[in-house]
Amino acid sequence: MITRRQVLAAVGVSSTLAGCPAVFRGEHVVTLSDETTIEIPASPEDVPVSNGDRSLPSDIGENIHTEVTLGDRVTGDSPHDVRILNPLGVPEIYVGIVDLAADSVVYDERHPIPEDKKLQITLLEHSDYLVAVSVPEIERQHTVRVPCDYFDCNDSTTYIGIDEDGQISSSIFREAVACPSPC
């Protein structure tokens, strides 16, 4: 597993060799394999949990095209699902996930997702995550935070999708009723 420090060291070396100094905004920048960067500010709480778009239809792609499970279940609490929707039908979506507590990139992959299906990534480890979705074809990126306290005894899901205008929107749903935070 590559740590964020290893990624940053490689980015610094490659940027210097290319004749351009690395530019770091906030505290850290992680560059994933498709050149997508995830900015990690000094206070990760500054990254939004969603962009507030509740219009993102959760029923798009009832069928899961690809399912990925990350981590080991350490408690009996529910995991957190991240569902990537592609109603625009772009040919490929890139997903990067950084575990802030472990200081590492835990996922860094491209996916073709048919417009009537979805990618589901299940996060088992209780932690704070940043999830970046990049769509090279339309030159868009969106990063959201999944806080550790969203891993509770009920269901919680982050939805991220590309709408017909080419905008990437996100919303998070959870049922935090009578559940102590695992963090």
CSV table of N, CA and C in Angstrom, one decimal, residues 9-176:
chain,number,residue,atom,x,y,z
A,9,ALA,N,6.4,12.4,-2.0
A,9,ALA,CA,7.8,12.4,-2.4
A,9,ALA,C,8.0,12.2,-3.9
A,10,ALA,N,7.2,11.3,-4.5
A,10,ALA,CA,7.3,11.0,-5.9
A,10,ALA,C,6.9,12.2,-6.7
A,11,VAL,N,5.8,12.9,-6.3
A,11,VAL,CA,5.3,14.0,-7.0
A,11,VAL,C,6.3,15.1,-6.9
A,12,GLY,N,6.9,15.3,-5.8
A,12,GLY,CA,7.9,16.4,-5.6
A,12,GLY,C,9.1,16.2,-6.5
A,13,VAL,N,9.6,14.9,-6.6
A,13,VAL,CA,10.7,14.6,-7.5
A,13,VAL,C,10.3,14.7,-8.9
A,14,SER,N,9.2,14.2,-9.4
A,14,SER,CA,8.8,14.3,-10.8
A,14,SER,C,8.6,15.8,-11.2
A,15,SER,N,8.0,16.6,-10.3
A,15,SER,CA,7.7,18.0,-10.6
A,15,SER,C,9.0,18.7,-10.7
A,16,THR,N,10.0,18.4,-9.9
A,16,THR,CA,11.3,19.1,-9.9
A,16,THR,C,12.0,18.7,-11.2
A,17,LEU,N,12.0,17.4,-11.5
A,17,LEU,CA,12.7,17.0,-12.8
A,17,LEU,C,12.0,17.6,-14.0
A,18,ALA,N,10.8,17.8,-14.0
A,18,ALA,CA,10.1,18.4,-15.1
A,18,ALA,C,10.3,19.9,-15.2
A,19,GLY,N,11.0,20.5,-14.3
A,19,GLY,CA,11.3,21.9,-14.3
A,19,GLY,C,10.3,22.8,-13.7
A,20,CYS,N,9.3,22.2,-13.1
A,20,CYS,CA,8.2,22.9,-12.4
A,20,CYS,C,8.2,22.5,-11.0
A,21,PRO,N,8.2,23.5,-10.1
A,21,PRO,CA,8.2,23.2,-8.7
A,21,PRO,C,6.8,22.7,-8.3
A,22,ALA,N,6.7,21.7,-7.4
A,22,ALA,CA,5.4,21.2,-7.0
A,22,ALA,C,4.6,22.3,-6.2
A,23,VAL,N,3.4,22.5,-6.5
A,23,VAL,CA,2.6,23.5,-5.9
A,23,VAL,C,1.6,22.8,-4.9
A,24,PHE,N,1.8,23.1,-3.6
A,24,PHE,CA,0.9,22.5,-2.6
A,24,PHE,C,0.0,23.6,-2.1
A,25,ARG,N,-1.3,23.4,-2.2
A,25,ARG,CA,-2.3,24.2,-1.6
A,25,ARG,C,-2.8,23.5,-0.4
A,26,GLY,N,-3.1,24.2,0.6
A,26,GLY,CA,-3.5,23.5,1.8
A,26,GLY,C,-2.3,22.8,2.4
A,27,GLU,N,-2.5,21.7,3.1
A,27,GLU,CA,-1.4,21.0,3.7
A,27,GLU,C,-0.7,20.0,2.8
A,28,HIS,N,-1.5,19.2,2.0
A,28,HIS,CA,-1.0,18.2,1.1
A,28,HIS,C,-1.7,18.1,-0.2
A,29,VAL,N,-1.1,17.6,-1.2
A,29,VAL,CA,-1.8,17.2,-2.4
A,29,VAL,C,-1.4,15.8,-2.8
A,30,VAL,N,-2.3,15.0,-3.0
A,30,VAL,CA,-2.0,13.6,-3.4
A,30,VAL,C,-2.4,13.5,-4.9
A,31,THR,N,-1.4,13.0,-5.7
A,31,THR,CA,-1.6,12.8,-7.1
A,31,THR,C,-1.8,11.3,-7.4
A,32,LEU,N,-3.0,11.0,-8.0
A,32,LEU,CA,-3.3,9.6,-8.2
A,32,LEU,C,-2.8,9.2,-9.6
A,33,SER,N,-2.9,7.9,-10.0
A,33,SER,CA,-2.3,7.4,-11.2
A,33,SER,C,-2.8,8.0,-12.5
A,34,ASP,N,-4.0,8.7,-12.5
A,34,ASP,CA,-4.5,9.3,-13.7
A,34,ASP,C,-4.1,10.8,-13.7
A,35,GLU,N,-3.3,11.2,-12.8
A,35,GLU,CA,-2.9,12.6,-12.6
A,35,GLU,C,-3.9,13.5,-11.9
A,36,THR,N,-5.0,12.8,-11.4
A,36,THR,CA,-6.0,13.5,-10.6
A,36,THR,C,-5.3,13.9,-9.3
A,37,THR,N,-5.5,15.1,-8.8
A,37,THR,CA,-5.0,15.5,-7.5
A,37,THR,C,-6.1,15.6,-6.5
A,38,ILE,N,-5.8,15.2,-5.3
A,38,ILE,CA,-6.7,15.4,-4.2
A,38,ILE,C,-6.1,16.3,-3.2
A,39,GLU,N,-6.7,17.5,-3.0
A,39,GLU,CA,-6.1,18.4,-2.1
A,39,GLU,C,-6.6,18.1,-0.7
A,40,ILE,N,-5.6,18.0,0.2
A,40,ILE,CA,-5.9,17.7,1.6
A,40,ILE,C,-5.6,18.9,2.5
A,41,PRO,N,-6.6,19.7,2.8
A,41,PRO,CA,-6.3,20.9,3.6
A,41,PRO,C,-5.8,20.6,5.0
A,42,ALA,N,-5.2,21.6,5.6
A,42,ALA,CA,-4.8,21.4,7.0
A,42,ALA,C,-5.9,20.9,7.9
A,43,SER,N,-7.1,21.3,7.6
A,43,SER,CA,-8.3,20.8,8.3
A,43,SER,C,-9.2,20.1,7.3
A,44,PRO,N,-9.1,18.7,7.3
A,44,PRO,CA,-9.9,18.0,6.3
A,44,PRO,C,-11.4,18.2,6.5
A,45,GLU,N,-11.8,18.7,7.7
A,45,GLU,CA,-13.2,19.1,7.9
A,45,GLU,C,-13.7,20.2,6.9
A,46,ASP,N,-12.7,20.8,6.3
A,46,ASP,CA,-13.0,21.9,5.3
A,46,ASP,C,-13.5,21.3,4.0
A,47,VAL,N,-13.3,20.0,3.7
A,47,VAL,CA,-13.8,19.3,2.5
A,47,VAL,C,-15.3,19.0,2.8
A,48,PRO,N,-16.2,19.4,1.9
A,48,PRO,CA,-17.6,19.1,2.2
A,48,PRO,C,-17.9,17.6,2.2
A,49,VAL,N,-19.0,17.3,2.9
A,49,VAL,CA,-19.5,15.9,3.0
A,49,VAL,C,-20.3,15.7,1.7
A,50,SER,N,-21.0,16.7,1.2
A,50,SER,CA,-21.7,16.6,-0.1
A,50,SER,C,-21.8,18.0,-0.6
A,51,ASN,N,-22.2,18.2,-1.8
A,51,ASN,CA,-22.4,19.5,-2.3
A,51,ASN,C,-23.9,19.9,-2.1
A,52,GLY,N,-24.6,19.1,-1.4
A,52,GLY,CA,-26.0,19.5,-1.0
A,52,GLY,C,-27.0,19.2,-2.1
A,53,ASP,N,-26.6,18.6,-3.2
A,53,ASP,CA,-27.5,18.3,-4.2
A,53,ASP,C,-28.4,17.1,-3.9
A,54,ARG,N,-29.6,17.3,-3.4
A,54,ARG,CA,-30.5,16.2,-3.1
A,54,ARG,C,-31.2,15.7,-4.3
A,55,SER,N,-31.0,16.3,-5.5
A,55,SER,CA,-31.7,15.9,-6.6
A,55,SER,C,-31.1,14.7,-7.3
A,56,LEU,N,-29.9,14.3,-6.9
A,56,LEU,CA,-29.2,13.1,-7.5
A,56,LEU,C,-30.1,11.9,-7.2
A,57,PRO,N,-30.5,11.3,-8.3
A,57,PRO,CA,-31.5,10.1,-8.1
A,57,PRO,C,-30.7,8.9,-7.6
A,58,SER,N,-31.1,8.4,-6.4
A,58,SER,CA,-30.5,7.3,-5.8
A,58,SER,C,-30.9,6.0,-6.5
A,59,ASP,N,-32.0,6.0,-7.3
A,59,ASP,CA,-32.5,4.8,-7.9
A,59,ASP,C,-31.9,4.5,-9.3
A,60,ILE,N,-31.0,5.4,-9.8
A,60,ILE,CA,-30.4,5.2,-11.1
A,60,ILE,C,-29.4,4.0,-10.9
A,61,GLY,N,-29.5,3.1,-11.8
A,61,GLY,CA,-28.5,2.0,-11.7
A,61,GLY,C,-28.9,1.1,-10.6
A,62,GLU,N,-30.1,0.6,-10.5
A,62,GLU,CA,-30.5,-0.4,-9.5
A,62,GLU,C,-29.5,-1.5,-9.5
A,63,ASN,N,-29.0,-1.9,-10.7
A,63,ASN,CA,-28.0,-3.0,-10.8
A,63,ASN,C,-26.6,-2.5,-10.6
A,64,ILE,N,-25.9,-3.2,-9.8
A,64,ILE,CA,-24.5,-2.9,-9.6
A,64,ILE,C,-23.6,-3.5,-10.7
A,65,HIS,N,-22.9,-2.6,-11.3
A,65,HIS,CA,-22.0,-3.1,-12.4
A,65,HIS,C,-20.7,-3.7,-11.8
A,66,THR,N,-20.1,-3.0,-10.8
A,66,THR,CA,-18.9,-3.5,-10.2
A,66,THR,C,-19.1,-3.2,-8.7
A,67,GLU,N,-18.6,-4.1,-7.9
A,67,GLU,CA,-18.7,-4.0,-6.4
A,67,GLU,C,-17.3,-4.2,-5.9
A,68,VAL,N,-16.8,-3.3,-5.0
A,68,VAL,CA,-15.5,-3.3,-4.4
A,68,VAL,C,-15.6,-3.2,-2.9
A,69,THR,N,-14.9,-4.0,-2.2
A,69,THR,CA,-14.9,-3.9,-0.7
A,69,THR,C,-13.5,-3.5,-0.3
A,70,LEU,N,-13.4,-2.5,0.5
A,70,LEU,CA,-12.1,-2.1,1.0
A,70,LEU,C,-12.0,-2.2,2.5
A,71,GLY,N,-10.9,-2.8,3.0
A,71,GLY,CA,-10.6,-2.9,4.4
A,71,GLY,C,-11.1,-4.2,5.1
A,72,ASP,N,-10.9,-4.2,6.4
A,72,ASP,CA,-11.3,-5.4,7.1
A,72,ASP,C,-12.3,-4.9,8.2
A,73,ARG,N,-13.4,-5.6,8.3
A,73,ARG,CA,-14.4,-5.2,9.3
A,73,ARG,C,-13.8,-5.4,10.7
A,74,VAL,N,-13.8,-4.4,11.5
A,74,VAL,CA,-13.2,-4.5,12.8
A,74,VAL,C,-14.2,-4.5,13.9
A,75,THR,N,-15.4,-4.1,13.6
A,75,THR,CA,-16.5,-4.1,14.6
A,75,THR,C,-17.8,-4.6,14.0
A,76,GLY,N,-18.8,-4.6,14.7
A,76,GLY,CA,-20.1,-5.1,14.2
A,76,GLY,C,-20.9,-4.0,13.6
A,77,ASP,N,-20.4,-2.7,13.6
A,77,ASP,CA,-21.1,-1.6,13.0
A,77,ASP,C,-21.2,-1.7,11.5
A,78,SER,N,-22.1,-1.0,10.9
A,78,SER,CA,-22.3,-1.1,9.5
A,78,SER,C,-21.2,-0.4,8.8
A,79,PRO,N,-20.9,-0.8,7.6
A,79,PRO,CA,-19.9,-0.1,6.7
A,79,PRO,C,-20.6,1.1,6.1
A,80,HIS,N,-19.8,1.8,5.3
A,80,HIS,CA,-20.3,3.0,4.6
A,80,HIS,C,-20.1,2.6,3.1
A,81,ASP,N,-21.2,2.8,2.3
A,81,ASP,CA,-21.2,2.6,0.9
A,81,ASP,C,-21.0,3.9,0.1
A,82,VAL,N,-20.1,3.8,-0.9
A,82,VAL,CA,-20.0,4.9,-1.9
A,82,VAL,C,-20.5,4.4,-3.2
A,83,ARG,N,-21.5,5.0,-3.8
A,83,ARG,CA,-22.1,4.6,-5.0
A,83,ARG,C,-21.9,5.7,-6.1
A,84,ILE,N,-21.2,5.3,-7.1
A,84,ILE,CA,-20.9,6.2,-8.2
A,84,ILE,C,-21.9,5.9,-9.4
A,85,LEU,N,-22.6,6.9,-9.7
A,85,LEU,CA,-23.6,6.8,-10.8
A,85,LEU,C,-23.2,7.5,-12.0
A,86,ASN,N,-23.6,7.0,-13.2
A,86,ASN,CA,-23.2,7.6,-14.5
A,86,ASN,C,-24.4,7.8,-15.4
A,87,PRO,N,-25.3,8.7,-15.0
A,87,PRO,CA,-26.5,8.9,-15.8
A,87,PRO,C,-26.1,9.6,-17.1
A,88,LEU,N,-25.0,10.3,-17.2
A,88,LEU,CA,-24.6,11.0,-18.4
A,88,LEU,C,-24.0,10.0,-19.4
A,89,GLY,N,-23.6,8.9,-18.9
A,89,GLY,CA,-23.0,7.8,-19.8
A,89,GLY,C,-21.6,8.1,-20.3
A,90,VAL,N,-20.8,8.8,-19.5
A,90,VAL,CA,-19.4,9.0,-19.9
A,90,VAL,C,-18.7,7.6,-20.0
A,91,PRO,N,-17.7,7.4,-20.9
A,91,PRO,CA,-17.1,6.1,-21.0
A,91,PRO,C,-16.3,5.6,-19.8
A,92,GLU,N,-15.7,6.5,-19.0
A,92,GLU,CA,-14.9,6.0,-18.0
A,92,GLU,C,-14.9,7.1,-16.8
A,93,ILE,N,-14.9,6.5,-15.6
A,93,ILE,CA,-14.8,7.4,-14.4
A,93,ILE,C,-13.7,6.9,-13.6
A,94,TYR,N,-12.9,7.9,-13.0
A,94,TYR,CA,-11.8,7.6,-12.2
A,94,TYR,C,-12.1,7.8,-10.8
A,95,VAL,N,-11.8,6.9,-9.9
A,95,VAL,CA,-12.1,7.1,-8.4
A,95,VAL,C,-10.8,6.9,-7.6
A,96,GLY,N,-10.6,7.8,-6.7
A,96,GLY,CA,-9.5,7.8,-5.8
A,96,GLY,C,-10.0,8.0,-4.4
A,97,ILE,N,-9.5,7.2,-3.4
A,97,ILE,CA,-9.9,7.3,-2.1
A,97,ILE,C,-8.7,7.3,-1.2
A,98,VAL,N,-8.7,8.3,-0.3
A,98,VAL,CA,-7.6,8.5,0.7
A,98,VAL,C,-8.2,8.3,2.1
A,99,ASP,N,-7.5,7.4,2.8
A,99,ASP,CA,-7.8,7.2,4.2
A,99,ASP,C,-7.0,8.2,5.0
A,100,LEU,N,-7.6,9.2,5.6
A,100,LEU,CA,-6.9,10.2,6.3
A,100,LEU,C,-6.2,9.7,7.5
A,101,ALA,N,-6.8,8.9,8.3
A,101,ALA,CA,-6.3,8.4,9.5
A,101,ALA,C,-5.1,7.5,9.3
A,102,ALA,N,-5.1,6.7,8.3
A,102,ALA,CA,-4.0,5.8,7.9
A,102,ALA,C,-3.0,6.5,7.1
A,103,ASP,N,-3.3,7.7,6.6
A,103,ASP,CA,-2.3,8.4,5.8
A,103,ASP,C,-1.9,7.7,4.5
A,104,SER,N,-3.0,7.1,3.8
A,104,SER,CA,-2.7,6.3,2.7
A,104,SER,C,-3.8,6.4,1.6
A,105,VAL,N,-3.3,6.2,0.4
A,105,VAL,CA,-4.3,6.0,-0.7
A,105,VAL,C,-4.8,4.6,-0.7
A,106,VAL,N,-6.1,4.4,-0.5
A,106,VAL,CA,-6.6,3.0,-0.4
A,106,VAL,C,-7.3,2.5,-1.7
A,107,TYR,N,-7.5,3.4,-2.6
A,107,TYR,CA,-8.2,3.0,-3.9
A,107,TYR,C,-7.8,4.0,-4.9
A,108,ASP,N,-7.5,3.5,-6.1
A,108,ASP,CA,-7.0,4.4,-7.2
A,108,ASP,C,-7.2,3.6,-8.5
A,109,GLU,N,-8.5,3.7,-9.0
A,109,GLU,CA,-8.8,2.9,-10.2
A,109,GLU,C,-9.7,3.6,-11.2
A,110,ARG,N,-9.7,3.2,-12.4
A,110,ARG,CA,-10.6,3.7,-13.5
A,110,ARG,C,-11.7,2.6,-13.7
A,111,HIS,N,-12.9,3.1,-14.0
A,111,HIS,CA,-14.1,2.2,-14.2
A,111,HIS,C,-14.9,2.6,-15.3
A,112,PRO,N,-15.2,1.7,-16.3
A,112,PRO,CA,-16.3,2.0,-17.2
A,112,PRO,C,-17.6,1.6,-16.5
A,113,ILE,N,-18.6,2.6,-16.4
A,113,ILE,CA,-19.8,2.3,-15.7
A,113,ILE,C,-20.9,2.6,-16.6
A,114,PRO,N,-21.7,1.6,-17.1
A,114,PRO,CA,-22.8,1.8,-18.0
A,114,PRO,C,-23.8,2.8,-17.3
A,115,GLU,N,-24.5,3.6,-18.1
A,115,GLU,CA,-25.4,4.6,-17.6
A,115,GLU,C,-26.6,4.0,-16.8
A,116,ASP,N,-26.9,2.8,-17.0
A,116,ASP,CA,-28.0,2.2,-16.2
A,116,ASP,C,-27.5,1.3,-15.0
A,117,LYS,N,-26.2,1.5,-14.7
A,117,LYS,CA,-25.7,0.7,-13.6
A,117,LYS,C,-24.8,1.6,-12.7
A,118,LYS,N,-24.3,1.1,-11.6
A,118,LYS,CA,-23.5,1.9,-10.7
A,118,LYS,C,-22.3,1.1,-10.2
A,119,LEU,N,-21.3,1.8,-9.7
A,119,LEU,CA,-20.1,1.2,-9.0
A,119,LEU,C,-20.4,1.4,-7.6
A,120,GLN,N,-20.2,0.3,-6.8
A,120,GLN,CA,-20.4,0.4,-5.3
A,120,GLN,C,-19.1,0.1,-4.7
A,121,ILE,N,-18.6,1.0,-3.8
A,121,ILE,CA,-17.4,0.7,-3.0
A,121,ILE,C,-17.8,0.7,-1.6
A,122,THR,N,-17.6,-0.4,-0.9
A,122,THR,CA,-18.0,-0.5,0.5
A,122,THR,C,-16.7,-0.3,1.3
A,123,LEU,N,-16.8,0.7,2.2
A,123,LEU,CA,-15.7,1.0,3.1
A,123,LEU,C,-16.0,0.3,4.5
A,124,LEU,N,-15.1,-0.6,4.9
A,124,LEU,CA,-15.4,-1.4,6.1
A,124,LEU,C,-14.7,-0.8,7.3
A,125,GLU,N,-13.5,-0.2,7.1
A,125,GLU,CA,-12.8,0.4,8.2
A,125,GLU,C,-13.3,1.7,8.7
A,126,HIS,N,-13.5,1.9,9.9
A,126,HIS,CA,-13.9,3.2,10.5
A,126,HIS,C,-12.8,4.2,10.4
A,127,SER,N,-13.0,5.2,9.6
A,127,SER,CA,-11.9,6.2,9.4
A,127,SER,C,-12.6,7.4,8.7
A,128,ASP,N,-11.8,8.5,8.5
A,128,ASP,CA,-12.2,9.6,7.8
A,128,ASP,C,-11.5,9.4,6.4
A,129,TYR,N,-12.4,9.6,5.3
A,129,TYR,CA,-11.9,9.4,4.0
A,129,TYR,C,-12.2,10.6,3.1
A,130,LEU,N,-11.4,10.8,2.1
A,130,LEU,CA,-11.7,11.7,1.0
A,130,LEU,C,-11.9,10.8,-0.2
A,131,VAL,N,-13.0,11.1,-1.0
A,131,VAL,CA,-13.3,10.4,-2.2
A,131,VAL,C,-13.3,11.4,-3.3
A,132,ALA,N,-12.4,11.1,-4.3
A,132,ALA,CA,-12.3,12.0,-5.5
A,132,ALA,C,-12.8,11.2,-6.7
A,133,VAL,N,-13.7,11.9,-7.5
A,133,VAL,CA,-14.2,11.3,-8.7
A,133,VAL,C,-13.8,12.2,-9.8
A,134,SER,N,-13.1,11.7,-10.8
A,134,SER,CA,-12.6,12.5,-11.9
A,134,SER,C,-13.2,11.9,-13.2
A,135,VAL,N,-13.6,12.8,-14.1
A,135,VAL,CA,-14.1,12.4,-15.4
A,135,VAL,C,-13.3,13.1,-16.5
A,136,PRO,N,-12.2,12.4,-17.0
A,136,PRO,CA,-11.3,13.1,-17.9
A,136,PRO,C,-12.0,13.6,-19.2
A,137,GLU,N,-13.0,12.9,-19.7
A,137,GLU,CA,-13.7,13.2,-20.9
A,137,GLU,C,-14.3,14.6,-20.9
A,138,ILE,N,-14.8,15.0,-19.7
A,138,ILE,CA,-15.5,16.3,-19.6
A,138,ILE,C,-14.7,17.2,-18.7
A,139,GLU,N,-13.5,16.8,-18.3
A,139,GLU,CA,-12.6,17.6,-17.5
A,139,GLU,C,-13.2,18.1,-16.2
A,140,ARG,N,-13.8,17.2,-15.4
A,140,ARG,CA,-14.5,17.5,-14.2
A,140,ARG,C,-13.9,16.6,-13.1
A,141,GLN,N,-13.9,17.2,-11.9
A,141,GLN,CA,-13.5,16.5,-10.7
A,141,GLN,C,-14.4,16.9,-9.5
A,142,HIS,N,-14.6,16.0,-8.6
A,142,HIS,CA,-15.4,16.3,-7.4
A,142,HIS,C,-14.8,15.5,-6.2
A,143,THR,N,-14.6,16.2,-5.1
A,143,THR,CA,-14.0,15.5,-3.9
A,143,THR,C,-15.0,15.7,-2.8
A,144,VAL,N,-15.3,14.7,-2.1
A,144,VAL,CA,-16.1,14.7,-0.9
A,144,VAL,C,-15.4,14.0,0.3
A,145,ARG,N,-15.9,14.3,1.5
A,145,ARG,CA,-15.4,13.7,2.7
A,145,ARG,C,-16.4,12.7,3.2
A,146,VAL,N,-15.9,11.6,3.7
A,146,VAL,CA,-16.8,10.6,4.4
A,146,VAL,C,-16.3,10.6,5.8
A,147,PRO,N,-16.9,11.3,6.7
A,147,PRO,CA,-16.5,11.3,8.1
A,147,PRO,C,-16.6,10.0,8.8
A,148,CYS,N,-15.7,9.8,9.8
A,148,CYS,CA,-15.7,8.5,10.5
A,148,CYS,C,-17.1,8.3,11.3
A,149,ASP,N,-17.7,9.4,11.7
A,149,ASP,CA,-18.9,9.2,12.5
A,149,ASP,C,-20.1,8.9,11.6
A,150,TYR,N,-19.9,8.8,10.3
A,150,TYR,CA,-21.0,8.3,9.4
A,150,TYR,C,-21.0,6.7,9.4
A,151,PHE,N,-20.0,6.1,10.0
A,151,PHE,CA,-20.0,4.6,10.1
A,151,PHE,C,-20.8,4.4,11.4
A,152,ASP,N,-22.0,4.0,11.3
A,152,ASP,CA,-22.8,3.8,12.5
A,152,ASP,C,-23.6,2.5,12.4
A,153,CYS,N,-24.5,2.3,13.3
A,153,CYS,CA,-25.2,1.0,13.3
A,153,CYS,C,-26.3,0.9,12.3
A,154,ASN,N,-26.5,1.9,11.6
A,154,ASN,CA,-27.5,1.9,10.5
A,154,ASN,C,-26.9,2.1,9.1
A,155,ASP,N,-27.7,2.2,8.1
A,155,ASP,CA,-27.2,2.3,6.8
A,155,ASP,C,-26.7,3.8,6.5
A,156,SER,N,-25.6,3.9,5.8
A,156,SER,CA,-25.2,5.2,5.3
A,156,SER,C,-24.5,5.0,3.9
A,157,THR,N,-24.8,6.0,3.1
A,157,THR,CA,-24.4,5.9,1.7
A,157,THR,C,-24.1,7.3,1.1
A,158,THR,N,-23.0,7.4,0.4
A,158,THR,CA,-22.6,8.6,-0.3
A,158,THR,C,-22.9,8.3,-1.8
A,159,TYR,N,-23.7,9.2,-2.4
A,159,TYR,CA,-23.9,9.0,-3.9
A,159,TYR,C,-23.2,10.1,-4.6
A,160,ILE,N,-22.5,9.8,-5.7
A,160,ILE,CA,-21.8,10.7,-6.5
A,160,ILE,C,-22.2,10.4,-7.9
A,161,GLY,N,-22.6,11.4,-8.7
A,161,GLY,CA,-23.0,11.2,-10.1
A,161,GLY,C,-22.8,12.3,-11.0
A,162,ILE,N,-22.7,12.1,-12.3
A,162,ILE,CA,-22.5,13.1,-13.3
A,162,ILE,C,-23.9,13.3,-14.0
A,163,ASP,N,-24.3,14.6,-13.9
A,163,ASP,CA,-25.7,14.8,-14.4
A,163,ASP,C,-25.6,15.2,-15.9
A,164,GLU,N,-26.8,15.4,-16.5
A,164,GLU,CA,-26.8,15.7,-17.9
A,164,GLU,C,-26.1,17.0,-18.4
A,165,ASP,N,-25.9,17.9,-17.4
A,165,ASP,CA,-25.1,19.1,-17.7
A,165,ASP,C,-23.6,18.9,-17.6
A,166,GLY,N,-23.2,17.7,-17.2
A,166,GLY,CA,-21.8,17.5,-17.0
A,166,GLY,C,-21.3,17.9,-15.7
A,167,GLN,N,-22.1,18.2,-14.8
A,167,GLN,CA,-21.7,18.5,-13.4
A,167,GLN,C,-21.7,17.3,-12.6
A,168,ILE,N,-20.7,17.2,-11.6
A,168,ILE,CA,-20.6,16.1,-10.7
A,168,ILE,C,-21.3,16.6,-9.4
A,169,SER,N,-22.2,15.8,-8.9
A,169,SER,CA,-22.9,16.2,-7.7
A,169,SER,C,-22.8,15.0,-6.7
A,170,SER,N,-23.0,15.4,-5.5
A,170,SER,CA,-23.0,14.3,-4.4
A,170,SER,C,-24.0,14.6,-3.3
A,171,SER,N,-24.4,13.5,-2.7
A,171,SER,CA,-25.3,13.7,-1.6
A,171,SER,C,-25.0,12.5,-0.7
A,172,ILE,N,-25.3,12.6,0.6
A,172,ILE,CA,-25.0,11.6,1.6
A,172,ILE,C,-26.3,11.3,2.3
A,173,PHE,N,-26.6,10.1,2.6
A,173,PHE,CA,-27.7,9.7,3.3
A,173,PHE,C,-27.3,8.8,4.4
A,174,ARG,N,-27.9,9.0,5.6
A,174,ARG,CA,-27.6,8.1,6.7
A,174,ARG,C,-28.8,8.1,7.7
A,175,GLU,N,-28.9,7.0,8.4
A,175,GLU,CA,-29.9,6.8,9.4
A,175,GLU,C,-29.2,6.8,10.8
A,176,ALA,N,-28.9,7.9,11.3
A,176,ALA,CA,-28.1,7.9,12.6
A,176,ALA,C,-29.1,8.0,13.8
